[in-house]
């Protein structure tokens, strides 16, 4: 077995991305570009964490945490996604989000609410 380059995602992770793509309800992107984007993000995350390891060793964890927060912002919450989706539906959907995707965000957000 040949040794894998350290920046190459493990095959199990690539397989998981493929399964995630197949199970996703919105397939506005083809499989190969989706895998490539996931791999690029994974590689960037690996590099960022390696750099932050050095920064935290030299300058303390606080700086590393601030840099991580600035460079890897959290995705919008389900509530924020649902509100944006609803806004797009109300405005007549301007082709930035299809109706199925918008409805899915709203459905998931509503399912999380208590009755």
Short mmCIF file of N, CA and C in Angstrom, two decimals, residues 26-115:
data_model
loop_
_atom_site.label_atom_id
_atom_site.label_comp_id
_atom_site.label_asym_id
_atom_site.label_seq_id
_atom_site.Cartn_x
_atom_site.Cartn_y
_atom_site.Cartn_z
N UNK A 26 -31.01 18.35 -2.11
CA UNK A 26 -30.74 19.38 -3.11
C UNK A 26 -29.46 19.00 -3.83
N UNK A 27 -29.59 18.65 -5.09
CA UNK A 27 -28.41 18.24 -5.87
C UNK A 27 -28.16 19.25 -6.98
N UNK A 28 -27.95 20.50 -6.59
CA UNK A 28 -27.70 21.55 -7.57
C UNK A 28 -26.25 21.54 -8.03
N UNK A 29 -25.45 20.65 -7.49
CA UNK A 29 -24.05 20.54 -7.86
C UNK A 29 -23.77 19.07 -8.15
N UNK A 30 -22.94 18.79 -9.14
CA UNK A 30 -22.63 17.41 -9.49
C UNK A 30 -21.69 16.82 -8.45
N UNK A 31 -21.59 15.50 -8.43
CA UNK A 31 -20.82 14.79 -7.41
C UNK A 31 -19.34 15.20 -7.40
N UNK A 32 -18.69 15.20 -8.56
CA UNK A 32 -17.25 15.46 -8.59
C UNK A 32 -16.90 16.86 -8.07
N UNK A 33 -17.59 17.92 -8.52
CA UNK A 33 -17.29 19.24 -7.94
C UNK A 33 -17.60 19.30 -6.44
N UNK A 34 -18.63 18.58 -6.01
CA UNK A 34 -18.98 18.55 -4.59
C UNK A 34 -17.83 17.93 -3.79
N UNK A 35 -17.32 16.78 -4.24
CA UNK A 35 -16.21 16.10 -3.55
C UNK A 35 -14.97 17.00 -3.57
N UNK A 36 -14.71 17.63 -4.71
CA UNK A 36 -13.54 18.52 -4.82
C UNK A 36 -13.65 19.68 -3.83
N UNK A 37 -14.84 20.25 -3.71
CA UNK A 37 -15.04 21.36 -2.77
C UNK A 37 -14.86 20.90 -1.32
N UNK A 38 -15.41 19.72 -1.00
CA UNK A 38 -15.25 19.18 0.35
C UNK A 38 -13.78 18.92 0.66
N UNK A 39 -13.05 18.35 -0.32
CA UNK A 39 -11.63 18.05 -0.13
C UNK A 39 -10.82 19.34 0.03
N UNK A 40 -11.14 20.34 -0.75
CA UNK A 40 -10.43 21.62 -0.62
C UNK A 40 -10.67 22.23 0.75
N UNK A 41 -11.91 22.20 1.22
CA UNK A 41 -12.23 22.73 2.55
C UNK A 41 -11.52 21.93 3.63
N UNK A 42 -11.52 20.60 3.49
CA UNK A 42 -10.84 19.74 4.47
C UNK A 42 -9.35 20.07 4.51
N UNK A 43 -8.73 20.21 3.34
CA UNK A 43 -7.31 20.54 3.29
C UNK A 43 -7.02 21.90 3.90
N UNK A 44 -7.87 22.87 3.61
CA UNK A 44 -7.71 24.21 4.20
C UNK A 44 -7.86 24.15 5.71
N UNK A 45 -8.79 23.35 6.19
CA UNK A 45 -8.97 23.20 7.64
C UNK A 45 -7.75 22.56 8.29
N UNK A 46 -7.17 21.56 7.61
CA UNK A 46 -5.97 20.90 8.14
C UNK A 46 -4.82 21.91 8.25
N UNK A 47 -4.65 22.71 7.21
CA UNK A 47 -3.58 23.71 7.19
C UNK A 47 -3.82 24.77 8.28
N UNK A 48 -5.05 25.23 8.39
CA UNK A 48 -5.37 26.22 9.41
C UNK A 48 -5.07 25.68 10.80
N UNK A 49 -5.50 24.46 11.08
CA UNK A 49 -5.26 23.89 12.41
C UNK A 49 -3.77 23.71 12.69
N UNK A 50 -2.98 23.33 11.67
CA UNK A 50 -1.54 23.20 11.86
C UNK A 50 -0.92 24.55 12.18
N UNK A 51 -1.33 25.58 11.46
CA UNK A 51 -0.81 26.93 11.72
C UNK A 51 -1.23 27.43 13.10
N UNK A 52 -2.48 27.17 13.47
CA UNK A 52 -2.97 27.63 14.77
C UNK A 52 -2.28 26.88 15.91
N UNK A 53 -1.89 25.64 15.66
CA UNK A 53 -1.11 24.91 16.66
C UNK A 53 0.19 25.63 16.96
N UNK A 54 0.83 26.14 15.92
CA UNK A 54 2.08 26.89 16.11
C UNK A 54 1.81 28.22 16.81
N UNK A 55 0.77 28.92 16.40
CA UNK A 55 0.43 30.21 17.00
C UNK A 55 0.10 30.04 18.48
N UNK A 56 -0.67 29.01 18.81
CA UNK A 56 -1.05 28.81 20.21
C UNK A 56 0.17 28.44 21.04
N UNK A 57 1.11 27.73 20.45
CA UNK A 57 2.35 27.39 21.16
C UNK A 57 3.19 28.63 21.43
N UNK A 58 3.24 29.53 20.45
CA UNK A 58 4.08 30.73 20.58
C UNK A 58 3.39 31.86 21.32
N UNK A 59 2.09 32.08 21.04
CA UNK A 59 1.41 33.27 21.55
C UNK A 59 0.19 32.99 22.40
N UNK A 60 -0.06 31.77 22.74
CA UNK A 60 -1.20 31.46 23.59
C UNK A 60 -2.42 31.05 22.80
N UNK A 61 -3.30 30.34 23.46
CA UNK A 61 -4.51 29.79 22.83
C UNK A 61 -5.50 30.87 22.43
N UNK A 62 -5.52 31.97 23.14
CA UNK A 62 -6.51 33.02 22.88
C UNK A 62 -6.39 33.56 21.45
N UNK A 63 -5.18 33.81 20.98
CA UNK A 63 -4.98 34.30 19.62
C UNK A 63 -5.44 33.26 18.61
N UNK A 64 -5.07 32.01 18.83
CA UNK A 64 -5.49 30.93 17.93
C UNK A 64 -7.01 30.84 17.86
N UNK A 65 -7.68 30.96 19.00
CA UNK A 65 -9.14 30.90 19.02
C UNK A 65 -9.76 32.05 18.24
N UNK A 66 -9.19 33.25 18.37
CA UNK A 66 -9.72 34.41 17.65
C UNK A 66 -9.53 34.24 16.14
N UNK A 67 -8.37 33.73 15.74
CA UNK A 67 -8.11 33.52 14.31
C UNK A 67 -9.05 32.45 13.77
N UNK A 68 -9.22 31.35 14.49
CA UNK A 68 -10.11 30.28 14.06
C UNK A 68 -11.54 30.80 13.88
N UNK A 69 -12.00 31.58 14.83
CA UNK A 69 -13.35 32.13 14.76
C UNK A 69 -13.51 33.05 13.55
N UNK A 70 -12.48 33.85 13.28
CA UNK A 70 -12.55 34.77 12.14
C UNK A 70 -12.49 34.04 10.80
N UNK A 71 -11.69 32.98 10.73
CA UNK A 71 -11.50 32.27 9.46
C UNK A 71 -12.52 31.16 9.20
N UNK A 72 -13.12 30.62 10.24
CA UNK A 72 -14.09 29.53 10.08
C UNK A 72 -15.37 29.88 10.81
N UNK A 73 -16.06 30.83 10.25
CA UNK A 73 -17.32 31.25 10.85
C UNK A 73 -18.31 30.10 10.82
N UNK A 74 -19.18 30.10 11.81
CA UNK A 74 -20.22 29.08 11.85
C UNK A 74 -21.22 29.35 10.74
N UNK A 75 -21.75 28.30 10.14
CA UNK A 75 -22.79 28.52 9.13
C UNK A 75 -24.03 29.11 9.80
N UNK A 76 -24.89 29.75 9.01
CA UNK A 76 -26.09 30.33 9.60
C UNK A 76 -26.92 29.26 10.30
N UNK A 77 -27.55 29.65 11.39
CA UNK A 77 -28.39 28.71 12.13
C UNK A 77 -29.57 28.31 11.25
N UNK A 78 -30.22 27.22 11.66
CA UNK A 78 -31.40 26.77 10.92
C UNK A 78 -32.48 27.85 10.93
N UNK A 79 -32.59 28.55 12.05
CA UNK A 79 -33.56 29.64 12.14
C UNK A 79 -33.23 30.73 11.12
N UNK A 80 -31.95 31.12 11.05
CA UNK A 80 -31.54 32.14 10.09
C UNK A 80 -31.77 31.68 8.65
N UNK A 81 -31.47 30.40 8.37
CA UNK A 81 -31.69 29.86 7.04
C UNK A 81 -33.18 29.85 6.69
N UNK A 82 -34.01 29.48 7.66
CA UNK A 82 -35.46 29.43 7.42
C UNK A 82 -36.01 30.84 7.18
N UNK A 83 -35.55 31.80 7.94
CA UNK A 83 -36.02 33.18 7.74
C UNK A 83 -35.59 33.71 6.38
N UNK A 84 -34.36 33.40 5.97
CA UNK A 84 -33.90 33.81 4.65
C UNK A 84 -34.70 33.12 3.56
N UNK A 85 -34.95 31.82 3.75
CA UNK A 85 -35.74 31.06 2.77
C UNK A 85 -37.14 31.65 2.65
N UNK A 86 -37.75 31.97 3.79
CA UNK A 86 -39.08 32.55 3.77
C UNK A 86 -39.07 33.90 3.05
N UNK A 87 -38.04 34.69 3.31
CA UNK A 87 -37.90 35.98 2.65
C UNK A 87 -37.82 35.81 1.13
N UNK A 88 -37.06 34.81 0.68
CA UNK A 88 -36.95 34.55 -0.76
C UNK A 88 -38.28 34.12 -1.35
N UNK A 89 -39.01 33.29 -0.61
CA UNK A 89 -40.32 32.85 -1.11
C UNK A 89 -41.30 34.01 -1.21
N UNK A 90 -41.28 34.87 -0.19
CA UNK A 90 -42.19 36.01 -0.16
C UNK A 90 -41.87 36.98 -1.30
N UNK A 91 -40.59 37.17 -1.58
CA UNK A 91 -40.17 38.10 -2.64
C UNK A 91 -40.35 37.50 -4.03
N UNK A 92 -40.68 36.23 -4.10
CA UNK A 92 -40.89 35.62 -5.42
C UNK A 92 -39.67 34.84 -5.88
N UNK A 93 -38.78 34.51 -4.99
CA UNK A 93 -37.60 33.69 -5.26
C UNK A 93 -36.83 34.20 -6.47
N UNK A 94 -35.73 34.83 -6.22
CA UNK A 94 -34.93 35.48 -7.28
C UNK A 94 -33.84 34.57 -7.86
N UNK A 95 -34.12 33.28 -7.98
CA UNK A 95 -33.20 32.29 -8.56
C UNK A 95 -31.95 32.02 -7.72
N UNK A 96 -31.79 32.65 -6.56
CA UNK A 96 -30.63 32.32 -5.72
C UNK A 96 -30.91 31.08 -4.88
N UNK A 97 -32.15 30.74 -4.70
CA UNK A 97 -32.53 29.57 -3.90
C UNK A 97 -33.80 29.01 -4.51
N UNK A 98 -33.80 27.71 -4.83
CA UNK A 98 -35.02 27.17 -5.41
C UNK A 98 -36.06 26.92 -4.32
N UNK A 99 -37.29 26.78 -4.73
CA UNK A 99 -38.41 26.65 -3.80
C UNK A 99 -38.29 25.42 -2.92
N UNK A 100 -37.80 24.32 -3.49
CA UNK A 100 -37.64 23.09 -2.72
C UNK A 100 -36.65 23.28 -1.58
N UNK A 101 -35.53 23.92 -1.88
CA UNK A 101 -34.51 24.18 -0.86
C UNK A 101 -35.07 25.10 0.22
N UNK A 102 -35.76 26.15 -0.19
CA UNK A 102 -36.34 27.09 0.77
C UNK A 102 -37.34 26.38 1.66
N UNK A 103 -38.20 25.58 1.07
CA UNK A 103 -39.21 24.85 1.85
C UNK A 103 -38.55 23.88 2.82
N UNK A 104 -37.45 23.26 2.41
CA UNK A 104 -36.75 22.31 3.29
C UNK A 104 -36.21 23.02 4.53
N UNK A 105 -35.61 24.20 4.38
CA UNK A 105 -35.12 24.96 5.54
C UNK A 105 -36.27 25.29 6.48
N UNK A 106 -37.37 25.75 5.92
CA UNK A 106 -38.52 26.13 6.74
C UNK A 106 -39.09 24.91 7.45
N UNK A 107 -39.23 23.79 6.74
CA UNK A 107 -39.75 22.56 7.34
C UNK A 107 -38.87 22.11 8.50
N UNK A 108 -37.54 22.09 8.29
CA UNK A 108 -36.64 21.64 9.35
C UNK A 108 -36.69 22.57 10.57
N UNK A 109 -36.78 23.86 10.31
CA UNK A 109 -36.86 24.81 11.43
C UNK A 109 -38.14 24.62 12.21
N UNK A 110 -39.26 24.44 11.50
CA UNK A 110 -40.54 24.25 12.17
C UNK A 110 -40.57 22.94 12.97
N UNK A 111 -39.92 21.91 12.45
CA UNK A 111 -39.89 20.64 13.18
C UNK A 111 -39.16 20.75 14.51
N UNK A 112 -38.25 21.71 14.62
CA UNK A 112 -37.50 21.88 15.87
C UNK A 112 -38.28 22.67 16.92
N UNK A 113 -39.36 23.32 16.52
CA UNK A 113 -40.16 24.07 17.49
C UNK A 113 -41.00 23.14 18.34
N UNK A 114 -41.18 23.52 19.58
CA UNK A 114 -42.10 22.76 20.44
C UNK A 114 -43.53 23.06 20.03
N UNK A 115 -44.40 22.07 20.21
CA UNK A 115 -45.82 22.26 19.88
C UNK A 115 -46.49 23.15 20.89
#
